[in-house]
Amino acid sequence: KIIKVKIKENSETFPGPEDMKIKDNWIQFVVSDDIDQWIKKLAKFTILDLEISEFNLEDIFIHYYEE
């Protein structure tokens, strides 16, 4: 799953995974297993917007070719 979230606080303060990206105050990262732990981490912040989506074929290529 891909999690995109916008928080009220400084995006740099969110303790996301190493491959986390921040753009225009949006935090984006990939979750492959325990989504519950990330929701609990997000709950400590003021969430302004949240999107959780499944990978599509384009996302898979982008994710692997950016590394």
JSON list of N, CA and C in Angstrom, two decimals:
[
{"chain": "A", "resi": 1, "resn": "LYS", "atom": "N", "xyz": [0.84, -1.18, 0.00]},
{"chain": "A", "resi": 1, "resn": "LYS", "atom": "CA", "xyz": [0.00, 0.00, 0.00]},
{"chain": "A", "resi": 1, "resn": "LYS", "atom": "C", "xyz": [0.89, 1.24, 0.00]},
{"chain": "A", "resi": 2, "resn": "ILE", "atom": "N", "xyz": [0.34, 2.30, -0.58]},
{"chain": "A", "resi": 2, "resn": "ILE", "atom": "CA", "xyz": [1.02, 3.59, -0.59]},
{"chain": "A", "resi": 2, "resn": "ILE", "atom": "C", "xyz": [0.25, 4.51, 0.36]},
{"chain": "A", "resi": 3, "resn": "ILE", "atom": "N", "xyz": [0.95, 5.09, 1.31]},
{"chain": "A", "resi": 3, "resn": "ILE", "atom": "CA", "xyz": [0.32, 6.04, 2.23]},
{"chain": "A", "resi": 3, "resn": "ILE", "atom": "C", "xyz": [0.82, 7.43, 1.88]},
{"chain": "A", "resi": 4, "resn": "LYS", "atom": "N", "xyz": [-0.12, 8.34, 1.65]},
{"chain": "A", "resi": 4, "resn": "LYS", "atom": "CA", "xyz": [0.18, 9.75, 1.45]},
{"chain": "A", "resi": 4, "resn": "LYS", "atom": "C", "xyz": [-0.57, 10.51, 2.53]},
{"chain": "A", "resi": 5, "resn": "VAL", "atom": "N", "xyz": [0.15, 11.35, 3.26]},
{"chain": "A", "resi": 5, "resn": "VAL", "atom": "CA", "xyz": [-0.48, 12.07, 4.36]},
{"chain": "A", "resi": 5, "resn": "VAL", "atom": "C", "xyz": [0.07, 13.48, 4.45]},
{"chain": "A", "resi": 6, "resn": "LYS", "atom": "N", "xyz": [-0.81, 14.40, 4.83]},
{"chain": "A", "resi": 6, "resn": "LYS", "atom": "CA", "xyz": [-0.41, 15.77, 5.06]},
{"chain": "A", "resi": 6, "resn": "LYS", "atom": "C", "xyz": [-0.74, 16.07, 6.51]},
{"chain": "A", "resi": 7, "resn": "ILE", "atom": "N", "xyz": [0.28, 16.50, 7.26]},
{"chain": "A", "resi": 7, "resn": "ILE", "atom": "CA", "xyz": [0.07, 16.79, 8.68]},
{"chain": "A", "resi": 7, "resn": "ILE", "atom": "C", "xyz": [0.26, 18.28, 8.94]},
{"chain": "A", "resi": 8, "resn": "LYS", "atom": "N", "xyz": [-0.32, 18.74, 10.03]},
{"chain": "A", "resi": 8, "resn": "LYS", "atom": "CA", "xyz": [-0.23, 20.16, 10.40]},
{"chain": "A", "resi": 8, "resn": "LYS", "atom": "C", "xyz": [1.19, 20.50, 10.85]},
{"chain": "A", "resi": 9, "resn": "GLU", "atom": "N", "xyz": [1.82, 19.58, 11.55]},
{"chain": "A", "resi": 9, "resn": "GLU", "atom": "CA", "xyz": [3.16, 19.80, 12.06]},
{"chain": "A", "resi": 9, "resn": "GLU", "atom": "C", "xyz": [4.18, 19.75, 10.91]},
{"chain": "A", "resi": 10, "resn": "ASN", "atom": "N", "xyz": [5.41, 20.06, 11.22]},
{"chain": "A", "resi": 10, "resn": "ASN", "atom": "CA", "xyz": [6.49, 19.99, 10.23]},
{"chain": "A", "resi": 10, "resn": "ASN", "atom": "C", "xyz": [6.62, 18.54, 9.75]},
{"chain": "A", "resi": 11, "resn": "SER", "atom": "N", "xyz": [6.54, 18.34, 8.45]},
{"chain": "A", "resi": 11, "resn": "SER", "atom": "CA", "xyz": [6.60, 16.99, 7.88]},
{"chain": "A", "resi": 11, "resn": "SER", "atom": "C", "xyz": [7.89, 16.26, 8.22]},
{"chain": "A", "resi": 12, "resn": "GLU", "atom": "N", "xyz": [8.97, 17.01, 8.42]},
{"chain": "A", "resi": 12, "resn": "GLU", "atom": "CA", "xyz": [10.26, 16.40, 8.74]},
{"chain": "A", "resi": 12, "resn": "GLU", "atom": "C", "xyz": [10.26, 15.72, 10.11]},
{"chain": "A", "resi": 13, "resn": "THR", "atom": "N", "xyz": [9.29, 16.04, 10.95]},
{"chain": "A", "resi": 13, "resn": "THR", "atom": "CA", "xyz": [9.26, 15.46, 12.30]},
{"chain": "A", "resi": 13, "resn": "THR", "atom": "C", "xyz": [8.60, 14.09, 12.34]},
{"chain": "A", "resi": 14, "resn": "PHE", "atom": "N", "xyz": [7.98, 13.67, 11.24]},
{"chain": "A", "resi": 14, "resn": "PHE", "atom": "CA", "xyz": [7.33, 12.35, 11.22]},
{"chain": "A", "resi": 14, "resn": "PHE", "atom": "C", "xyz": [8.38, 11.25, 11.09]},
{"chain": "A", "resi": 15, "resn": "PRO", "atom": "N", "xyz": [8.38, 10.28, 12.00]},
{"chain": "A", "resi": 15, "resn": "PRO", "atom": "CA", "xyz": [9.40, 9.20, 11.98]},
{"chain": "A", "resi": 15, "resn": "PRO", "atom": "C", "xyz": [9.03, 8.08, 11.00]},
{"chain": "A", "resi": 16, "resn": "GLY", "atom": "N", "xyz": [9.07, 8.39, 9.73]},
{"chain": "A", "resi": 16, "resn": "GLY", "atom": "CA", "xyz": [8.69, 7.42, 8.72]},
{"chain": "A", "resi": 16, "resn": "GLY", "atom": "C", "xyz": [9.82, 6.49, 8.35]},
{"chain": "A", "resi": 17, "resn": "PRO", "atom": "N", "xyz": [9.56, 5.58, 7.42]},
{"chain": "A", "resi": 17, "resn": "PRO", "atom": "CA", "xyz": [10.59, 4.64, 6.98]},
{"chain": "A", "resi": 17, "resn": "PRO", "atom": "C", "xyz": [11.68, 5.36, 6.18]},
{"chain": "A", "resi": 18, "resn": "GLU", "atom": "N", "xyz": [12.79, 4.68, 5.94]},
{"chain": "A", "resi": 18, "resn": "GLU", "atom": "CA", "xyz": [13.93, 5.28, 5.25]},
{"chain": "A", "resi": 18, "resn": "GLU", "atom": "C", "xyz": [13.59, 5.76, 3.85]},
{"chain": "A", "resi": 19, "resn": "ASP", "atom": "N", "xyz": [12.67, 5.08, 3.16]},
{"chain": "A", "resi": 19, "resn": "ASP", "atom": "CA", "xyz": [12.33, 5.46, 1.79]},
{"chain": "A", "resi": 19, "resn": "ASP", "atom": "C", "xyz": [11.21, 6.49, 1.71]},
{"chain": "A", "resi": 20, "resn": "MET", "atom": "N", "xyz": [10.89, 7.12, 2.83]},
{"chain": "A", "resi": 20, "resn": "MET", "atom": "CA", "xyz": [9.84, 8.13, 2.89]},
{"chain": "A", "resi": 20, "resn": "MET", "atom": "C", "xyz": [10.24, 9.34, 2.03]},
{"chain": "A", "resi": 21, "resn": "LYS", "atom": "N", "xyz": [9.25, 9.90, 1.34]},
{"chain": "A", "resi": 21, "resn": "LYS", "atom": "CA", "xyz": [9.48, 11.08, 0.51]},
{"chain": "A", "resi": 21, "resn": "LYS", "atom": "C", "xyz": [8.58, 12.20, 1.01]},
{"chain": "A", "resi": 22, "resn": "ILE", "atom": "N", "xyz": [9.10, 13.42, 0.96]},
{"chain": "A", "resi": 22, "resn": "ILE", "atom": "CA", "xyz": [8.31, 14.59, 1.34]},
{"chain": "A", "resi": 22, "resn": "ILE", "atom": "C", "xyz": [8.33, 15.56, 0.17]},
{"chain": "A", "resi": 23, "resn": "LYS", "atom": "N", "xyz": [7.13, 15.96, -0.28]},
{"chain": "A", "resi": 23, "resn": "LYS", "atom": "CA", "xyz": [7.01, 16.90, -1.38]},
{"chain": "A", "resi": 23, "resn": "LYS", "atom": "C", "xyz": [5.78, 17.76, -1.16]},
{"chain": "A", "resi": 24, "resn": "ASP", "atom": "N", "xyz": [5.97, 19.07, -1.19]},
{"chain": "A", "resi": 24, "resn": "ASP", "atom": "CA", "xyz": [4.86, 20.02, -0.99]},
{"chain": "A", "resi": 24, "resn": "ASP", "atom": "C", "xyz": [4.09, 19.72, 0.30]},
{"chain": "A", "resi": 25, "resn": "ASN", "atom": "N", "xyz": [4.83, 19.42, 1.35]},
{"chain": "A", "resi": 25, "resn": "ASN", "atom": "CA", "xyz": [4.27, 19.10, 2.68]},
{"chain": "A", "resi": 25, "resn": "ASN", "atom": "C", "xyz": [3.51, 17.78, 2.73]},
{"chain": "A", "resi": 26, "resn": "TRP", "atom": "N", "xyz": [3.54, 17.00, 1.66]},
{"chain": "A", "resi": 26, "resn": "TRP", "atom": "CA", "xyz": [2.95, 15.66, 1.66]},
{"chain": "A", "resi": 26, "resn": "TRP", "atom": "C", "xyz": [4.03, 14.65, 2.00]},
{"chain": "A", "resi": 27, "resn": "ILE", "atom": "N", "xyz": [3.71, 13.73, 2.88]},
{"chain": "A", "resi": 27, "resn": "ILE", "atom": "CA", "xyz": [4.60, 12.62, 3.23]},
{"chain": "A", "resi": 27, "resn": "ILE", "atom": "C", "xyz": [4.09, 11.41, 2.47]},
{"chain": "A", "resi": 28, "resn": "GLN", "atom": "N", "xyz": [4.98, 10.70, 1.81]},
{"chain": "A", "resi": 28, "resn": "GLN", "atom": "CA", "xyz": [4.58, 9.49, 1.08]},
{"chain": "A", "resi": 28, "resn": "GLN", "atom": "C", "xyz": [5.55, 8.37, 1.40]},
{"chain": "A", "resi": 29, "resn": "PHE", "atom": "N", "xyz": [4.99, 7.20, 1.67]},
{"chain": "A", "resi": 29, "resn": "PHE", "atom": "CA", "xyz": [5.82, 6.02, 1.90]},
{"chain": "A", "resi": 29, "resn": "PHE", "atom": "C", "xyz": [5.04, 4.75, 1.58]},
{"chain": "A", "resi": 30, "resn": "VAL", "atom": "N", "xyz": [5.78, 3.68, 1.43]},
{"chain": "A", "resi": 30, "resn": "VAL", "atom": "CA", "xyz": [5.21, 2.38, 1.06]},
{"chain": "A", "resi": 30, "resn": "VAL", "atom": "C", "xyz": [5.17, 1.49, 2.29]},
{"chain": "A", "resi": 31, "resn": "VAL", "atom": "N", "xyz": [4.04, 0.82, 2.47]},
{"chain": "A", "resi": 31, "resn": "VAL", "atom": "CA", "xyz": [3.87, -0.11, 3.57]},
{"chain": "A", "resi": 31, "resn": "VAL", "atom": "C", "xyz": [3.59, -1.49, 2.98]},
{"chain": "A", "resi": 32, "resn": "SER", "atom": "N", "xyz": [4.39, -2.46, 3.36]},
{"chain": "A", "resi": 32, "resn": "SER", "atom": "CA", "xyz": [4.19, -3.80, 2.80]},
{"chain": "A", "resi": 32, "resn": "SER", "atom": "C", "xyz": [3.63, -4.78, 3.82]},
{"chain": "A", "resi": 33, "resn": "ASP", "atom": "N", "xyz": [3.67, -4.41, 5.10]},
{"chain": "A", "resi": 33, "resn": "ASP", "atom": "CA", "xyz": [3.20, -5.38, 6.09]},
{"chain": "A", "resi": 33, "resn": "ASP", "atom": "C", "xyz": [2.25, -4.74, 7.11]},
{"chain": "A", "resi": 34, "resn": "ASP", "atom": "N", "xyz": [2.76, -4.26, 8.20]},
{"chain": "A", "resi": 34, "resn": "ASP", "atom": "CA", "xyz": [1.94, -3.85, 9.33]},
{"chain": "A", "resi": 34, "resn": "ASP", "atom": "C", "xyz": [1.48, -2.40, 9.22]},
{"chain": "A", "resi": 35, "resn": "ILE", "atom": "N", "xyz": [0.34, -2.19, 8.57]},
{"chain": "A", "resi": 35, "resn": "ILE", "atom": "CA", "xyz": [-0.19, -0.83, 8.41]},
{"chain": "A", "resi": 35, "resn": "ILE", "atom": "C", "xyz": [-0.64, -0.26, 9.75]},
{"chain": "A", "resi": 36, "resn": "ASP", "atom": "N", "xyz": [-1.01, -1.12, 10.69]},
{"chain": "A", "resi": 36, "resn": "ASP", "atom": "CA", "xyz": [-1.48, -0.68, 12.01]},
{"chain": "A", "resi": 36, "resn": "ASP", "atom": "C", "xyz": [-0.44, 0.17, 12.73]},
{"chain": "A", "resi": 37, "resn": "GLN", "atom": "N", "xyz": [0.83, -0.24, 12.67]},
{"chain": "A", "resi": 37, "resn": "GLN", "atom": "CA", "xyz": [1.88, 0.52, 13.37]},
{"chain": "A", "resi": 37, "resn": "GLN", "atom": "C", "xyz": [2.02, 1.93, 12.80]},
{"chain": "A", "resi": 38, "resn": "TRP", "atom": "N", "xyz": [1.82, 2.08, 11.47]},
{"chain": "A", "resi": 38, "resn": "TRP", "atom": "CA", "xyz": [1.94, 3.41, 10.85]},
{"chain": "A", "resi": 38, "resn": "TRP", "atom": "C", "xyz": [0.75, 4.29, 11.18]},
{"chain": "A", "resi": 39, "resn": "ILE", "atom": "N", "xyz": [-0.43, 3.70, 11.27]},
{"chain": "A", "resi": 39, "resn": "ILE", "atom": "CA", "xyz": [-1.61, 4.47, 11.67]},
{"chain": "A", "resi": 39, "resn": "ILE", "atom": "C", "xyz": [-1.44, 4.97, 13.10]},
{"chain": "A", "resi": 40, "resn": "LYS", "atom": "N", "xyz": [-0.89, 4.15, 13.97]},
{"chain": "A", "resi": 40, "resn": "LYS", "atom": "CA", "xyz": [-0.65, 4.57, 15.36]},
{"chain": "A", "resi": 40, "resn": "LYS", "atom": "C", "xyz": [0.38, 5.69, 15.43]},
{"chain": "A", "resi": 41, "resn": "LYS", "atom": "N", "xyz": [1.42, 5.64, 14.59]},
{"chain": "A", "resi": 41, "resn": "LYS", "atom": "CA", "xyz": [2.41, 6.73, 14.56]},
{"chain": "A", "resi": 41, "resn": "LYS", "atom": "C", "xyz": [1.77, 8.01, 14.04]},
{"chain": "A", "resi": 42, "resn": "LEU", "atom": "N", "xyz": [0.93, 7.88, 13.01]},
{"chain": "A", "resi": 42, "resn": "LEU", "atom": "CA", "xyz": [0.26, 9.05, 12.46]},
{"chain": "A", "resi": 42, "resn": "LEU", "atom": "C", "xyz": [-0.72, 9.68, 13.46]},
{"chain": "A", "resi": 43, "resn": "ALA", "atom": "N", "xyz": [-1.28, 8.87, 14.34]},
{"chain": "A", "resi": 43, "resn": "ALA", "atom": "CA", "xyz": [-2.26, 9.37, 15.30]},
{"chain": "A", "resi": 43, "resn": "ALA", "atom": "C", "xyz": [-1.67, 10.38, 16.27]},
{"chain": "A", "resi": 44, "resn": "LYS", "atom": "N", "xyz": [-0.35, 10.44, 16.37]},
{"chain": "A", "resi": 44, "resn": "LYS", "atom": "CA", "xyz": [0.31, 11.41, 17.26]},
{"chain": "A", "resi": 44, "resn": "LYS", "atom": "C", "xyz": [0.40, 12.79, 16.62]},
{"chain": "A", "resi": 45, "resn": "PHE", "atom": "N", "xyz": [-0.03, 12.92, 15.36]},
{"chain": "A", "resi": 45, "resn": "PHE", "atom": "CA", "xyz": [0.04, 14.18, 14.63]},
{"chain": "A", "resi": 45, "resn": "PHE", "atom": "C", "xyz": [-1.37, 14.64, 14.25]},
{"chain": "A", "resi": 46, "resn": "THR", "atom": "N", "xyz": [-1.49, 15.90, 13.87]},
{"chain": "A", "resi": 46, "resn": "THR", "atom": "CA", "xyz": [-2.76, 16.43, 13.38]},
{"chain": "A", "resi": 46, "resn": "THR", "atom": "C", "xyz": [-2.81, 16.17, 11.87]},
{"chain": "A", "resi": 47, "resn": "ILE", "atom": "N", "xyz": [-3.66, 15.27, 11.46]},
{"chain": "A", "resi": 47, "resn": "ILE", "atom": "CA", "xyz": [-3.76, 14.87, 10.06]},
{"chain": "A", "resi": 47, "resn": "ILE", "atom": "C", "xyz": [-4.70, 15.82, 9.32]},
{"chain": "A", "resi": 48, "resn": "LEU", "atom": "N", "xyz": [-4.17, 16.44, 8.25]},
{"chain": "A", "resi": 48, "resn": "LEU", "atom": "CA", "xyz": [-4.98, 17.34, 7.43]},
{"chain": "A", "resi": 48, "resn": "LEU", "atom": "C", "xyz": [-5.60, 16.62, 6.25]},
{"chain": "A", "resi": 49, "resn": "ASP", "atom": "N", "xyz": [-4.90, 15.61, 5.73]},
{"chain": "A", "resi": 49, "resn": "ASP", "atom": "CA", "xyz": [-5.39, 14.84, 4.60]},
{"chain": "A", "resi": 49, "resn": "ASP", "atom": "C", "xyz": [-4.68, 13.49, 4.60]},
{"chain": "A", "resi": 50, "resn": "LEU", "atom": "N", "xyz": [-5.36, 12.45, 4.12]},
{"chain": "A", "resi": 50, "resn": "LEU", "atom": "CA", "xyz": [-4.79, 11.11, 4.14]},
{"chain": "A", "resi": 50, "resn": "LEU", "atom": "C", "xyz": [-5.30, 10.32, 2.93]},
{"chain": "A", "resi": 51, "resn": "GLU", "atom": "N", "xyz": [-4.38, 9.66, 2.24]},
{"chain": "A", "resi": 51, "resn": "GLU", "atom": "CA", "xyz": [-4.74, 8.78, 1.13]},
{"chain": "A", "resi": 51, "resn": "GLU", "atom": "C", "xyz": [-4.01, 7.46, 1.32]},
{"chain": "A", "resi": 52, "resn": "ILE", "atom": "N", "xyz": [-4.73, 6.37, 1.22]},
{"chain": "A", "resi": 52, "resn": "ILE", "atom": "CA", "xyz": [-4.13, 5.03, 1.27]},
{"chain": "A", "resi": 52, "resn": "ILE", "atom": "C", "xyz": [-4.58, 4.32, 0.01]},
{"chain": "A", "resi": 53, "resn": "SER", "atom": "N", "xyz": [-3.63, 3.91, -0.82]},
{"chain": "A", "resi": 53, "resn": "SER", "atom": "CA", "xyz": [-3.98, 3.27, -2.08]},
{"chain": "A", "resi": 53, "resn": "SER", "atom": "C", "xyz": [-3.13, 2.04, -2.33]},
{"chain": "A", "resi": 54, "resn": "GLU", "atom": "N", "xyz": [-3.62, 1.21, -3.21]},
{"chain": "A", "resi": 54, "resn": "GLU", "atom": "CA", "xyz": [-2.90, 0.02, -3.63]},
{"chain": "A", "resi": 54, "resn": "GLU", "atom": "C", "xyz": [-1.93, 0.41, -4.74]},
{"chain": "A", "resi": 55, "resn": "PHE", "atom": "N", "xyz": [-0.88, -0.37, -4.90]},
{"chain": "A", "resi": 55, "resn": "PHE", "atom": "CA", "xyz": [0.05, -0.17, -6.00]},
{"chain": "A", "resi": 55, "resn": "PHE", "atom": "C", "xyz": [-0.64, -0.47, -7.32]},
{"chain": "A", "resi": 56, "resn": "ASN", "atom": "N", "xyz": [-0.40, 0.37, -8.33]},
{"chain": "A", "resi": 56, "resn": "ASN", "atom": "CA", "xyz": [-0.78, -0.01, -9.67]},
{"chain": "A", "resi": 56, "resn": "ASN", "atom": "C", "xyz": [0.53, -0.32, -10.42]},
{"chain": "A", "resi": 57, "resn": "LEU", "atom": "N", "xyz": [0.45, -0.76, -11.62]},
{"chain": "A", "resi": 57, "resn": "LEU", "atom": "CA", "xyz": [1.63, -1.19, -12.36]},
{"chain": "A", "resi": 57, "resn": "LEU", "atom": "C", "xyz": [2.65, -0.05, -12.51]},
{"chain": "A", "resi": 58, "resn": "GLU", "atom": "N", "xyz": [2.18, 1.15, -12.77]},
{"chain": "A", "resi": 58, "resn": "GLU", "atom": "CA", "xyz": [3.08, 2.29, -12.92]},
{"chain": "A", "resi": 58, "resn": "GLU", "atom": "C", "xyz": [3.83, 2.57, -11.61]},
{"chain": "A", "resi": 59, "resn": "ASP", "atom": "N", "xyz": [3.13, 2.50, -10.48]},
{"chain": "A", "resi": 59, "resn": "ASP", "atom": "CA", "xyz": [3.77, 2.73, -9.17]},
{"chain": "A", "resi": 59, "resn": "ASP", "atom": "C", "xyz": [4.88, 1.72, -8.91]},
{"chain": "A", "resi": 60, "resn": "ILE", "atom": "N", "xyz": [4.66, 0.47, -9.30]},
{"chain": "A", "resi": 60, "resn": "ILE", "atom": "CA", "xyz": [5.66, -0.57, -9.08]},
{"chain": "A", "resi": 60, "resn": "ILE", "atom": "C", "xyz": [6.93, -0.26, -9.86]},
{"chain": "A", "resi": 61, "resn": "PHE", "atom": "N", "xyz": [6.79, 0.11, -11.12]},
{"chain": "A", "resi": 61, "resn": "PHE", "atom": "CA", "xyz": [7.96, 0.45, -11.93]},
{"chain": "A", "resi": 61, "resn": "PHE", "atom": "C", "xyz": [8.69, 1.67, -11.36]},
{"chain": "A", "resi": 62, "resn": "ILE", "atom": "N", "xyz": [7.95, 2.69, -11.00]},
{"chain": "A", "resi": 62, "resn": "ILE", "atom": "CA", "xyz": [8.57, 3.90, -10.46]},
{"chain": "A", "resi": 62, "resn": "ILE", "atom": "C", "xyz": [9.32, 3.59, -9.17]},
{"chain": "A", "resi": 63, "resn": "HIS", "atom": "N", "xyz": [8.70, 2.81, -8.30]},
{"chain": "A", "resi": 63, "resn": "HIS", "atom": "CA", "xyz": [9.31, 2.48, -7.01]},
{"chain": "A", "resi": 63, "resn": "HIS", "atom": "C", "xyz": [10.65, 1.75, -7.22]},
{"chain": "A", "resi": 64, "resn": "TYR", "atom": "N", "xyz": [10.70, 0.80, -8.11]},
{"chain": "A", "resi": 64, "resn": "TYR", "atom": "CA", "xyz": [11.92, 0.03, -8.31]},
{"chain": "A", "resi": 64, "resn": "TYR", "atom": "C", "xyz": [12.97, 0.75, -9.14]},
{"chain": "A", "resi": 65, "resn": "TYR", "atom": "N", "xyz": [12.56, 1.59, -10.07]},
{"chain": "A", "resi": 65, "resn": "TYR", "atom": "CA", "xyz": [13.54, 2.27, -10.91]},
{"chain": "A", "resi": 65, "resn": "TYR", "atom": "C", "xyz": [14.10, 3.53, -10.26]},
{"chain": "A", "resi": 66, "resn": "GLU", "atom": "N", "xyz": [13.47, 4.04, -9.22]},
{"chain": "A", "resi": 66, "resn": "GLU", "atom": "CA", "xyz": [14.00, 5.19, -8.50]},
{"chain": "A", "resi": 66, "resn": "GLU", "atom": "C", "xyz": [15.14, 4.81, -7.58]},
{"chain": "A", "resi": 67, "resn": "GLU", "atom": "N", "xyz": [15.22, 3.55, -7.20]},
{"chain": "A", "resi": 67, "resn": "GLU", "atom": "CA", "xyz": [16.25, 3.11, -6.25]},
{"chain": "A", "resi": 67, "resn": "GLU", "atom": "C", "xyz": [17.61, 3.03, -6.86]}
]
